Structures are given as C-alpha cells and as structure tokens.
CSV table of C-alpha atoms and ligand atoms in Angstrom, one decimal:
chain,number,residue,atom,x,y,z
A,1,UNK,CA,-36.7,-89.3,-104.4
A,2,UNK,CA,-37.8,-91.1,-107.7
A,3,UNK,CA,-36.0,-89.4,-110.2
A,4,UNK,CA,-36.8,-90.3,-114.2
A,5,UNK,CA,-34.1,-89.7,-116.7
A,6,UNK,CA,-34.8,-88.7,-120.3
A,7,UNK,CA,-33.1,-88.9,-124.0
A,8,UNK,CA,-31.0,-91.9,-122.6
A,9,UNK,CA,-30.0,-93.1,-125.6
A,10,UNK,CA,-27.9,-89.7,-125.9
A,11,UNK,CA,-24.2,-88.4,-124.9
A,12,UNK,CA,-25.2,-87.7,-121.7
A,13,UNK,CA,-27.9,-89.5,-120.8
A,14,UNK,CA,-26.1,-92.5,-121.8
A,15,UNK,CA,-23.6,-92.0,-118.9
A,16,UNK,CA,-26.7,-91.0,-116.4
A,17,UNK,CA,-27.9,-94.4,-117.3
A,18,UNK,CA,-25.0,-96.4,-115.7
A,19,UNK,CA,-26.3,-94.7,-112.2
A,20,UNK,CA,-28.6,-96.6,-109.9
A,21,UNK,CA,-29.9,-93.6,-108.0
A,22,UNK,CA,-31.6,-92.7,-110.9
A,23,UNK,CA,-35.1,-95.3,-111.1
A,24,UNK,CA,-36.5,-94.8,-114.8
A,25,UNK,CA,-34.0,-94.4,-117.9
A,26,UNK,CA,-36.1,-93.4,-120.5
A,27,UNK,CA,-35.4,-92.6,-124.3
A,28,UNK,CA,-37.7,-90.8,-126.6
A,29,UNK,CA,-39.8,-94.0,-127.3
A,30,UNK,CA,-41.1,-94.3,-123.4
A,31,UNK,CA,-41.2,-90.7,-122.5
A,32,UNK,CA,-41.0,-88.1,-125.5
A,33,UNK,CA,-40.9,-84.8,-123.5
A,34,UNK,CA,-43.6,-83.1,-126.6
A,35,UNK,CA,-46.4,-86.2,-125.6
A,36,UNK,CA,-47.9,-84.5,-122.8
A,37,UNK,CA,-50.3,-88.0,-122.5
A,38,UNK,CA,-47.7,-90.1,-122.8
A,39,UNK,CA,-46.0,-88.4,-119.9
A,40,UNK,CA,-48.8,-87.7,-117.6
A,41,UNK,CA,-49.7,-91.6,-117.7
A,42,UNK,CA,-46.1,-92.3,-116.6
A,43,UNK,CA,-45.7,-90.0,-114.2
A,44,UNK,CA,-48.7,-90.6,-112.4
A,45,UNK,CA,-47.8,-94.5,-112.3
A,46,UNK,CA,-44.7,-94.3,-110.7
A,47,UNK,CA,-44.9,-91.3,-109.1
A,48,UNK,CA,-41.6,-89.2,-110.1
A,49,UNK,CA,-40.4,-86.5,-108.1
A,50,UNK,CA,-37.1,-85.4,-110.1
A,51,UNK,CA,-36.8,-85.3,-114.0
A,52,UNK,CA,-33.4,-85.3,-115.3
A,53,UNK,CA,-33.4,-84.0,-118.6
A,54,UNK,CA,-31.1,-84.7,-121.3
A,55,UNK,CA,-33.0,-84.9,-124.4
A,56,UNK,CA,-32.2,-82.1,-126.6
A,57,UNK,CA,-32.2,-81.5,-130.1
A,58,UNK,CA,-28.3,-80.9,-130.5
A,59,UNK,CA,-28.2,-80.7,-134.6
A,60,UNK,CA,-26.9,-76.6,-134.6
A,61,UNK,CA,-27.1,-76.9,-138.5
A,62,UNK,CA,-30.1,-78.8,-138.7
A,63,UNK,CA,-32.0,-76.4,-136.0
A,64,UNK,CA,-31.9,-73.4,-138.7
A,65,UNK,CA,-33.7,-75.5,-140.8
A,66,UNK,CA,-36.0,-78.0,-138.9
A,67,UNK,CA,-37.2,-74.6,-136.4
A,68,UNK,CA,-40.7,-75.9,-135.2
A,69,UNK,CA,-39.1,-79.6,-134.2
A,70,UNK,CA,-36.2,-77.9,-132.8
A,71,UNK,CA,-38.4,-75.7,-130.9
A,72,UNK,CA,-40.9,-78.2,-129.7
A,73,UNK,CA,-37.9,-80.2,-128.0
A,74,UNK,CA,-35.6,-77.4,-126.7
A,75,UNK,CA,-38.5,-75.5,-125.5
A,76,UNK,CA,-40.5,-78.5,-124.0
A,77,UNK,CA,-43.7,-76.6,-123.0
A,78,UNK,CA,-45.4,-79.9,-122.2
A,79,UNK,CA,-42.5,-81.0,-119.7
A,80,UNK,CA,-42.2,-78.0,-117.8
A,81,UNK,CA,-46.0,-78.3,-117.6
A,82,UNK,CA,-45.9,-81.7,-116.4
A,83,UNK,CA,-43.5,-80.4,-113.7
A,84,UNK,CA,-45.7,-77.9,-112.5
A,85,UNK,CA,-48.7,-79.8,-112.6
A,86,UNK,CA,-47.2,-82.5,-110.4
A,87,UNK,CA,-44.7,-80.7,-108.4
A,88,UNK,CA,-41.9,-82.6,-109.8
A,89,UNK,CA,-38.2,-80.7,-109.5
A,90,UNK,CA,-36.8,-80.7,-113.2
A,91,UNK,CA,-32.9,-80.5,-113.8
A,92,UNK,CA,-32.5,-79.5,-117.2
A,93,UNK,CA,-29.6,-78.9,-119.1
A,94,UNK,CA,-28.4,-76.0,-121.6
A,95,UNK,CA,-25.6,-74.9,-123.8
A,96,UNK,CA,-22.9,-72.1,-123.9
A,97,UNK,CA,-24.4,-71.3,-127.0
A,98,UNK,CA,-26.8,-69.1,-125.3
A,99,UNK,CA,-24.6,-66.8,-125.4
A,100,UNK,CA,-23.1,-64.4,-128.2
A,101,UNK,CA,-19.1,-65.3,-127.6
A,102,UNK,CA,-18.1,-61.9,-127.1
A,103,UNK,CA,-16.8,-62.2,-123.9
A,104,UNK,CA,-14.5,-64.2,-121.8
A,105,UNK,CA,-15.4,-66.7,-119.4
A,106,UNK,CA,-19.5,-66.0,-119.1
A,107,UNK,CA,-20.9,-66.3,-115.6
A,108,UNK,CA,-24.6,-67.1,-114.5
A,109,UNK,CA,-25.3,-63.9,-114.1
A,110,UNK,CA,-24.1,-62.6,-117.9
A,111,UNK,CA,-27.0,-61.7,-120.5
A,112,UNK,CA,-27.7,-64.0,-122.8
A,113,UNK,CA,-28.0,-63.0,-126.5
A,114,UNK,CA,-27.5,-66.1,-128.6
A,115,UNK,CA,-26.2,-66.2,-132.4
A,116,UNK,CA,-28.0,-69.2,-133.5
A,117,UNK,CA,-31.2,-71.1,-134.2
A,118,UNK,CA,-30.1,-73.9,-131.8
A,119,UNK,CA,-28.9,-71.6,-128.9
A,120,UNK,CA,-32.4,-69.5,-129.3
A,121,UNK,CA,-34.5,-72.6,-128.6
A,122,UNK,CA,-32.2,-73.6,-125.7
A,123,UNK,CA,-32.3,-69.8,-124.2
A,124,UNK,CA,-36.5,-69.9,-124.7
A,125,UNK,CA,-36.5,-73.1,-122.7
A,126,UNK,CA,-34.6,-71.9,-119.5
A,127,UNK,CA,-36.5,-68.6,-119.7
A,128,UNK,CA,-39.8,-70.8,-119.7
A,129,UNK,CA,-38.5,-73.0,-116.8
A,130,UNK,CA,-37.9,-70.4,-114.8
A,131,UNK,CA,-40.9,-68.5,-115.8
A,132,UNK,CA,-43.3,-71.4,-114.9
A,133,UNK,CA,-41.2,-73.6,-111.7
A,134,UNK,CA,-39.8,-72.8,-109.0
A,135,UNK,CA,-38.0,-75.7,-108.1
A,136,UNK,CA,-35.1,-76.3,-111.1
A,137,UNK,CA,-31.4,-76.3,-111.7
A,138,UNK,CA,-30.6,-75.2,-115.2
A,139,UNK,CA,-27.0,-76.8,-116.0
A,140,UNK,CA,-25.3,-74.9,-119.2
A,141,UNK,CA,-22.5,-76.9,-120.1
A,142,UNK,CA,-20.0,-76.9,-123.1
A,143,UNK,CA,-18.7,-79.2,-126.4
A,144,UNK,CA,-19.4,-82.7,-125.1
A,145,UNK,CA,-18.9,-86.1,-125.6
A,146,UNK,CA,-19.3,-89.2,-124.6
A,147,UNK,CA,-19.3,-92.8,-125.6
A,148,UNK,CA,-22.2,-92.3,-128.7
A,149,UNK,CA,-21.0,-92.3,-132.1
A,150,UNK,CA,-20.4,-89.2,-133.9
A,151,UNK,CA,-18.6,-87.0,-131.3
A,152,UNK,CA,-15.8,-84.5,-132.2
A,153,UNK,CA,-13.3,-86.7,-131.6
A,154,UNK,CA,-14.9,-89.8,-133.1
A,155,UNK,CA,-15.3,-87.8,-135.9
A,156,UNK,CA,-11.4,-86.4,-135.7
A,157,UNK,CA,-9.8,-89.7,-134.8
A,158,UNK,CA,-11.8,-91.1,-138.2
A,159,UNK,CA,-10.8,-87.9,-140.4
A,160,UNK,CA,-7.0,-89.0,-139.3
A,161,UNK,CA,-7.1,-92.3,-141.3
A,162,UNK,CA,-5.6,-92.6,-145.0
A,163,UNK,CA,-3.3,-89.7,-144.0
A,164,UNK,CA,-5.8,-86.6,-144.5
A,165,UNK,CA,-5.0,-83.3,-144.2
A,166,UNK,CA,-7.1,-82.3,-141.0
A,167,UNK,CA,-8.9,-78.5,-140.4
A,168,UNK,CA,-9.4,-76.7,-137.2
A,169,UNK,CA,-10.9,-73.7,-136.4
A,170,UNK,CA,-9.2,-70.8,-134.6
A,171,UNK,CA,-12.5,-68.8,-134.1
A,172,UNK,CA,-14.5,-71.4,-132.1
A,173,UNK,CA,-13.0,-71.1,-128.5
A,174,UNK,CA,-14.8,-72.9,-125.5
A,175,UNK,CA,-14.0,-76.1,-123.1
A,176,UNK,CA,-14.1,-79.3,-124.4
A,177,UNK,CA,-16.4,-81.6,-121.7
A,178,UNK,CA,-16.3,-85.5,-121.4
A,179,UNK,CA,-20.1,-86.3,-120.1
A,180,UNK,CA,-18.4,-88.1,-116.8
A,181,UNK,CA,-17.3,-84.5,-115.9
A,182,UNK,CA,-20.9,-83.6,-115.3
A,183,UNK,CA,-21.9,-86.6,-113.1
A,184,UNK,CA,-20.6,-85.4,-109.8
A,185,UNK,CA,-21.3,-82.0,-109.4
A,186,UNK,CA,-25.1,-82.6,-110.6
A,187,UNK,CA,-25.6,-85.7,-108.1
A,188,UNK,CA,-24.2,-83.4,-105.8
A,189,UNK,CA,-26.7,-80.3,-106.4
A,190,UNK,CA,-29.6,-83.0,-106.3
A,191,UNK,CA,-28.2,-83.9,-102.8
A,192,UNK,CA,-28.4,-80.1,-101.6
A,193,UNK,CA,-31.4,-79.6,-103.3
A,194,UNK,CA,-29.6,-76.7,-104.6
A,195,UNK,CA,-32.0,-74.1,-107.2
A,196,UNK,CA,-31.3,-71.8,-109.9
A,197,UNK,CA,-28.7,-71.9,-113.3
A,198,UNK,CA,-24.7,-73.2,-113.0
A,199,UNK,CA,-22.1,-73.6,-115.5
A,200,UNK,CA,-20.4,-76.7,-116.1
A,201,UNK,CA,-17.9,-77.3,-118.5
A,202,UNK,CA,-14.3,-79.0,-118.4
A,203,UNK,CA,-12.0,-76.6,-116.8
A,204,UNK,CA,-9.4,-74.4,-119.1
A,205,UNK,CA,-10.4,-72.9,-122.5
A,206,UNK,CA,-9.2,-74.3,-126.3
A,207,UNK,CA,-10.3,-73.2,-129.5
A,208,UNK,CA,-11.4,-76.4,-132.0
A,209,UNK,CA,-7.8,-76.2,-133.6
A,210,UNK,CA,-6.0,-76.6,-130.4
A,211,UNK,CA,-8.3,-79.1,-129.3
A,212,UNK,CA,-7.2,-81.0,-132.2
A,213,UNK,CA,-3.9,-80.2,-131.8
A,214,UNK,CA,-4.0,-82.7,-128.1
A,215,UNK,CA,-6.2,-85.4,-130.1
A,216,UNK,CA,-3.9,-85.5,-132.7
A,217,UNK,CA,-0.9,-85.8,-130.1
A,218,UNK,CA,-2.5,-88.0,-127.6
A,219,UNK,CA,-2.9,-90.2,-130.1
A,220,UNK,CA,0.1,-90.3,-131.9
A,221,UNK,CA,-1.1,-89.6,-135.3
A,222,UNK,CA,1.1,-87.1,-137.3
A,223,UNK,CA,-1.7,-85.6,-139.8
A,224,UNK,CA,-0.4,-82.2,-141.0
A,225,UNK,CA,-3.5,-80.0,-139.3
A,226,UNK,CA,-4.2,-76.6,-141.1
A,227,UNK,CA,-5.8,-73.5,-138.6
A,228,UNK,CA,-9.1,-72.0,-140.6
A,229,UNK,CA,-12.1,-69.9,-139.8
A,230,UNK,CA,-15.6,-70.9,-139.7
A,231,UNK,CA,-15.8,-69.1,-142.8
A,232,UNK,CA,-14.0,-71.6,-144.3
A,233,UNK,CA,-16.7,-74.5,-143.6
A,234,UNK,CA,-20.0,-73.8,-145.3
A,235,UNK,CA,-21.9,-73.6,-142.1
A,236,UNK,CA,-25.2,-72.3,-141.6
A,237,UNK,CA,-25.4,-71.8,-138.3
A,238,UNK,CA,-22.9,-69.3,-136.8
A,239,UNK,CA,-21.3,-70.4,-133.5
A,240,UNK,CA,-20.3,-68.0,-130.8
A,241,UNK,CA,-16.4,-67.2,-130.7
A,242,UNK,CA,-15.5,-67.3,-127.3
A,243,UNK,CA,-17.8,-69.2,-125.2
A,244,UNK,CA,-16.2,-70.5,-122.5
A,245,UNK,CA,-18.2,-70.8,-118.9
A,246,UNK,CA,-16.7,-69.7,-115.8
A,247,UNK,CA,-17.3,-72.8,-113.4
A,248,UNK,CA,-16.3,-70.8,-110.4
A,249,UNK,CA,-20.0,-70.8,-108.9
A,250,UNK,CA,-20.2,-74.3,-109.1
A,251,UNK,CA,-16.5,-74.8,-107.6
A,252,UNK,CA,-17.2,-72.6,-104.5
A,253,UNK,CA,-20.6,-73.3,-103.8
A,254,UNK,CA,-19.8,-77.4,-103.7
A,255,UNK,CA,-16.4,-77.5,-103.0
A,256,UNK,CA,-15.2,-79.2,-105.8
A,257,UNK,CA,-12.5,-79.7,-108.7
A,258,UNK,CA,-13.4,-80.2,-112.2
A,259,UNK,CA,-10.7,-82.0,-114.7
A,260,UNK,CA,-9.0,-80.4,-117.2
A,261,UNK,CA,-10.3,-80.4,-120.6
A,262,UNK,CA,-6.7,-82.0,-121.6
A,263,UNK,CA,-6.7,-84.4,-118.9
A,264,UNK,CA,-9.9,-85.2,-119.9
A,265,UNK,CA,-9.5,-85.6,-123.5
A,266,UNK,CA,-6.1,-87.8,-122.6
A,267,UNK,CA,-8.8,-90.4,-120.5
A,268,UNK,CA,-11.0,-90.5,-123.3
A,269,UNK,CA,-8.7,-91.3,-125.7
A,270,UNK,CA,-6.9,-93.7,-123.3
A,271,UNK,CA,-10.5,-95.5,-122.4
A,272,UNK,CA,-11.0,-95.7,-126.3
A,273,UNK,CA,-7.8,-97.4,-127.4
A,274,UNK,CA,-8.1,-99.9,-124.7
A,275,UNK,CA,-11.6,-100.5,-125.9
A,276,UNK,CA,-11.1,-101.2,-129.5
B,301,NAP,N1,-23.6,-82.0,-127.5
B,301,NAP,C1,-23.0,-80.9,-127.1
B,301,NAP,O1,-21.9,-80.5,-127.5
B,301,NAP,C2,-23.7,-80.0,-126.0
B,301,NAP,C3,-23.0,-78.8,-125.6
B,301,NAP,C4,-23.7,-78.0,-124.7
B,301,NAP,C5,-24.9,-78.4,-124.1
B,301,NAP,N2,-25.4,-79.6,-124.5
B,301,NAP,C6,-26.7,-79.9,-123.9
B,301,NAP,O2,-26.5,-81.1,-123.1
B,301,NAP,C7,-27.7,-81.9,-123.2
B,301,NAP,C8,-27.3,-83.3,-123.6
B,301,NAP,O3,-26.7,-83.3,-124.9
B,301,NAP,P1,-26.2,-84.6,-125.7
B,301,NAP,O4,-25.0,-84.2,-126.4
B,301,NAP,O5,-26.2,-85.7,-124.8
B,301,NAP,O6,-27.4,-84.7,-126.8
B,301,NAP,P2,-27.7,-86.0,-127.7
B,301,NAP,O7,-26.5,-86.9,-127.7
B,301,NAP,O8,-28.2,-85.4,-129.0
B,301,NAP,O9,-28.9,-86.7,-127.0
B,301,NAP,C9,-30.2,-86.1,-126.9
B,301,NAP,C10,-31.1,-87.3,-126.8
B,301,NAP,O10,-32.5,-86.8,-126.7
B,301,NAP,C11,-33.3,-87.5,-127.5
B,301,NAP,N3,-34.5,-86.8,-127.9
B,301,NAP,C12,-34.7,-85.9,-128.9
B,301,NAP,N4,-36.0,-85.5,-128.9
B,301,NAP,C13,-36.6,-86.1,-127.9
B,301,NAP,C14,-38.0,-86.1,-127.3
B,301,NAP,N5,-38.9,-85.4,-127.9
B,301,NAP,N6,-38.2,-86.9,-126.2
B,301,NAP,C15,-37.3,-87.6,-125.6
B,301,NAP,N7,-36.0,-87.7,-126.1
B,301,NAP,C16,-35.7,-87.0,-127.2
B,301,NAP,C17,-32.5,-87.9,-128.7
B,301,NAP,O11,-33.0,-88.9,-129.5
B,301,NAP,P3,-32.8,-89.0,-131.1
B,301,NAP,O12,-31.4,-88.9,-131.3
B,301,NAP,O13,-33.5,-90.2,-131.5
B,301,NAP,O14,-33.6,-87.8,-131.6
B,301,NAP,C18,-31.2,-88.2,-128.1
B,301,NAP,O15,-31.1,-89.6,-127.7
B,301,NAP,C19,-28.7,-81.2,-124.1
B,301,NAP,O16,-29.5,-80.4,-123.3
B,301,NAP,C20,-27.8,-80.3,-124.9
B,301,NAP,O17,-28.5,-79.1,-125.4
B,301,NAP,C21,-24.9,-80.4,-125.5
C-alpha cells in the first residue's frame, strides 16, 4: 500500500498526519484535489494506491454563498477521476449533514435529503464516488474537532472569558467527535479492505446547548449559559435538527468500541489545559 493523504493542514487530516503508515501528507499547495495536472504528475511519480481524503470545504455558511468553490471541492470530479484512471482506492469522508435531521439515529442505509448548501455538495460527491469507483469507503461522520484553531470548543472556551453570557442551541442535536475517534476504525477498514459507506461519530447524542453544558463544567467555568433556537442566530444555512449517526454497522462489523462524546470532550479539554 502507498497511501497519500490530503487537506493535512485540516482538523482531521492534521491527526492522520502524526501516522507513519500513511507515506505522502499533502495540503492543498502539493495536491489540490480540483488540479487534475497537478495530481496526475504526483500520482504517477510515486505511484499511490490509497487516497485518504480529508479536504473539504467545511464553511456551512460560506457554502450558500461561495456555491461553485464549494462544489468544485466537495464534489471533487477531478479526484474521483484520478481514482479511476489509476485504480487507486479512495477513502473519502462525509457529514451527517446529508441528511434532513428528521429522524433519530440515521443508518447507512437511510435516504439522504440534505437541508443545506454544504450537505448538498457533500451528498453529490458520495453519489459521484460511487457512481464512477468501485473500490471506496465513504466515512460520514459528525461535529469535529481537533487540535486546529477555531473549533466549537476553542471557540466556547474563548466566549467564556470576561464573564459572557454564553448561547446554546436546543435544536441542533448530533454527537460531538474528537478527530482521534476516527483513527482506529478507518485504519482498521483499510486493513480489511472493507467497501461501501459507514458512520462514525462519538458515541451518545447531545444537542449544542448540552454540549456546552459539559465544556462549561469540565472546565470549571460558571458562565450563566442561556438555551436558544437557531432562529435566534442569524444563520444562513439551516442545519438538520437531529442528526445523529447510528455507529452500529461500524461496531459489529469491526468489533470495536467508540468513546463517548463526554468522555471524549473531558480528554480534549484535559489534553488542552495541560498544553497551555
Ligand atoms: N468539521 C466538521 O464538523 C465535520 C463534520 C462532519 C464531517 N466533516 C467532514 O470531515 C472531513 C474533514 O473535515 P475537517 O473538519 O478536518 O475540515 P477542515 O479542518 O476544514 O480541513 C479541510 C482541509 O482541506 C483543505 N482544502 C480545501 N480545499 C482543498 C483543495 N482544493 N485541495 C486540497 N485541500 C483542500 C483546507 O485548506 P484551506 O483551509 O486552506 O482551504 C483544509 O486544510 C471533511 O470531509 C468534512 O466534510 C467535518
């Protein structure tokens, strides 16, 4: 196997980076998944057989407005062409925003009907990959982070200084996923050689205010935190109410455990206070 990783300056790929089975760790400079020259050149030097992708366009606000760009990246024609012209397997991962949150705990097998711009582009890319390869694993997962700036709790444990009043929403319900989470079970579908789409999120469901609610407590900050509705941000993009992911393919199929989103979120939080 020579497998190339992309969008490594990312959430995720950032972690994927730190693995030595993985021989090329690219970012959107070496290998920008719309360059189809730029791509062919590299592949043909060093003669990939696995493409790990995790470069996305992740903006959801930004994707109602940027569409084409958005598009170009979630959709990556030239990638998936790549991988069929060179017979290269490509593990590619997707959201839970496929969906339209209308129902609990969506399996593989649930129709997809997303409610935004974002979750569109990400839908038309796994219908494409499986449309055109036939050797893929499409990995939806849910609300990650990881050690890049700007995550949801980056972005919570900054709103906590100087005492503000912090907001969570009670119509936003999914599982909250540390990047590490995802190592394991994807090695360990490489190592099957396993085919198709999984779900992978942190086990256990949370809505963004509850979510907030263990942030808040795990690191002992006592900001008084208010419940709203999406409705009260001025989104654009509308995000699915309940879009949690049953893992329970996954689980059986590989024999595994996944952590808790709150056991989880308590390691993060642990890892960054002794890091700072
Ligand atoms: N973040 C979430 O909450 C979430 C939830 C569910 C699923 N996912 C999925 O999980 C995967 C990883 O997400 P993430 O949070 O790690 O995303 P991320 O932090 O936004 O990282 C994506 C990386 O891809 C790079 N990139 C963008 N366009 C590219 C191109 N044309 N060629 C090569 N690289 C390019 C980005 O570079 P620039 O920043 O320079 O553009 C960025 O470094 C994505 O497929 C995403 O859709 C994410």
């Amino acid at each position: 196997m020579k497998i190339l990783l992309t969008g490594s300056d990312g959430q995720l790929g950032k972690e994927f980076s730190k693995i030595k089975l993985i021989n090329y760790k690219t970012n959107k400079k070496d290998f920008d998944i719309t360059n189809y020259y730029q791509m062919k050149e590299f592949i043909e030097k060093n003669k990939i057989t696995h493409i790990l992708n995790t470069a996305a366009y992740t903006d959801v606000e930004n994707a109602e407005i940027k569409k084409q760009y958005t598009l170009e990246v979630n959709n990556p024609e030239n990638l998936i062409e790549i991988c069929k012209e060179y017979n290269i397997k490509l593990i590619h991962f997707s959201t839970d925003y496929v969906f339209n949150g209308k129902k609990i705990n969506y399996t593989e097998k649930d129709e997809t009907n997303p409610i935004n711009y974002y979750g569109y582009s990400k839908l038309l890319g796994e219908k494409n990959i499986q449309r055109k390869l036939k050797n893929y694993l499409i990995l939806r997962t849910s609300w990650l982070y990881g050690e890049k700036e700007n995550n949801f709790i980056k972005k919570i444990i900054k709103n906590t200084e100087n005492n503000e009043i912090i907001k969570g929403t009670i119509d936003e319900i999914s599982s909250p996923t540390n990047v590490k989470d995802l190592l394991i079970p994807t090695l360990k579908l490489l190592e099957k050689d396993s085919v198709g789409i999984y779900h992978i999120s942190g086990d256990g469901i949370c809505s963004r205010y509850l979510w907030i609610k263990y942030i808040l407590k795990y690191l002992q900050r006592n900001n008084k935190l208010e419940r709203v509705y999406q409705k009260d941000f001025k989104l654009i993009a509308k995000r699915p109410i309940i879009s949690v992911l049953s893992n329970e393919k996954i689980k059986n199929e590989l024999n595994i455990k996944i952590n808790h989103w709150k056991y989880s979120t308590f390691e993060y939080i642990n890892f960054l206070k002794t890091n700072s």
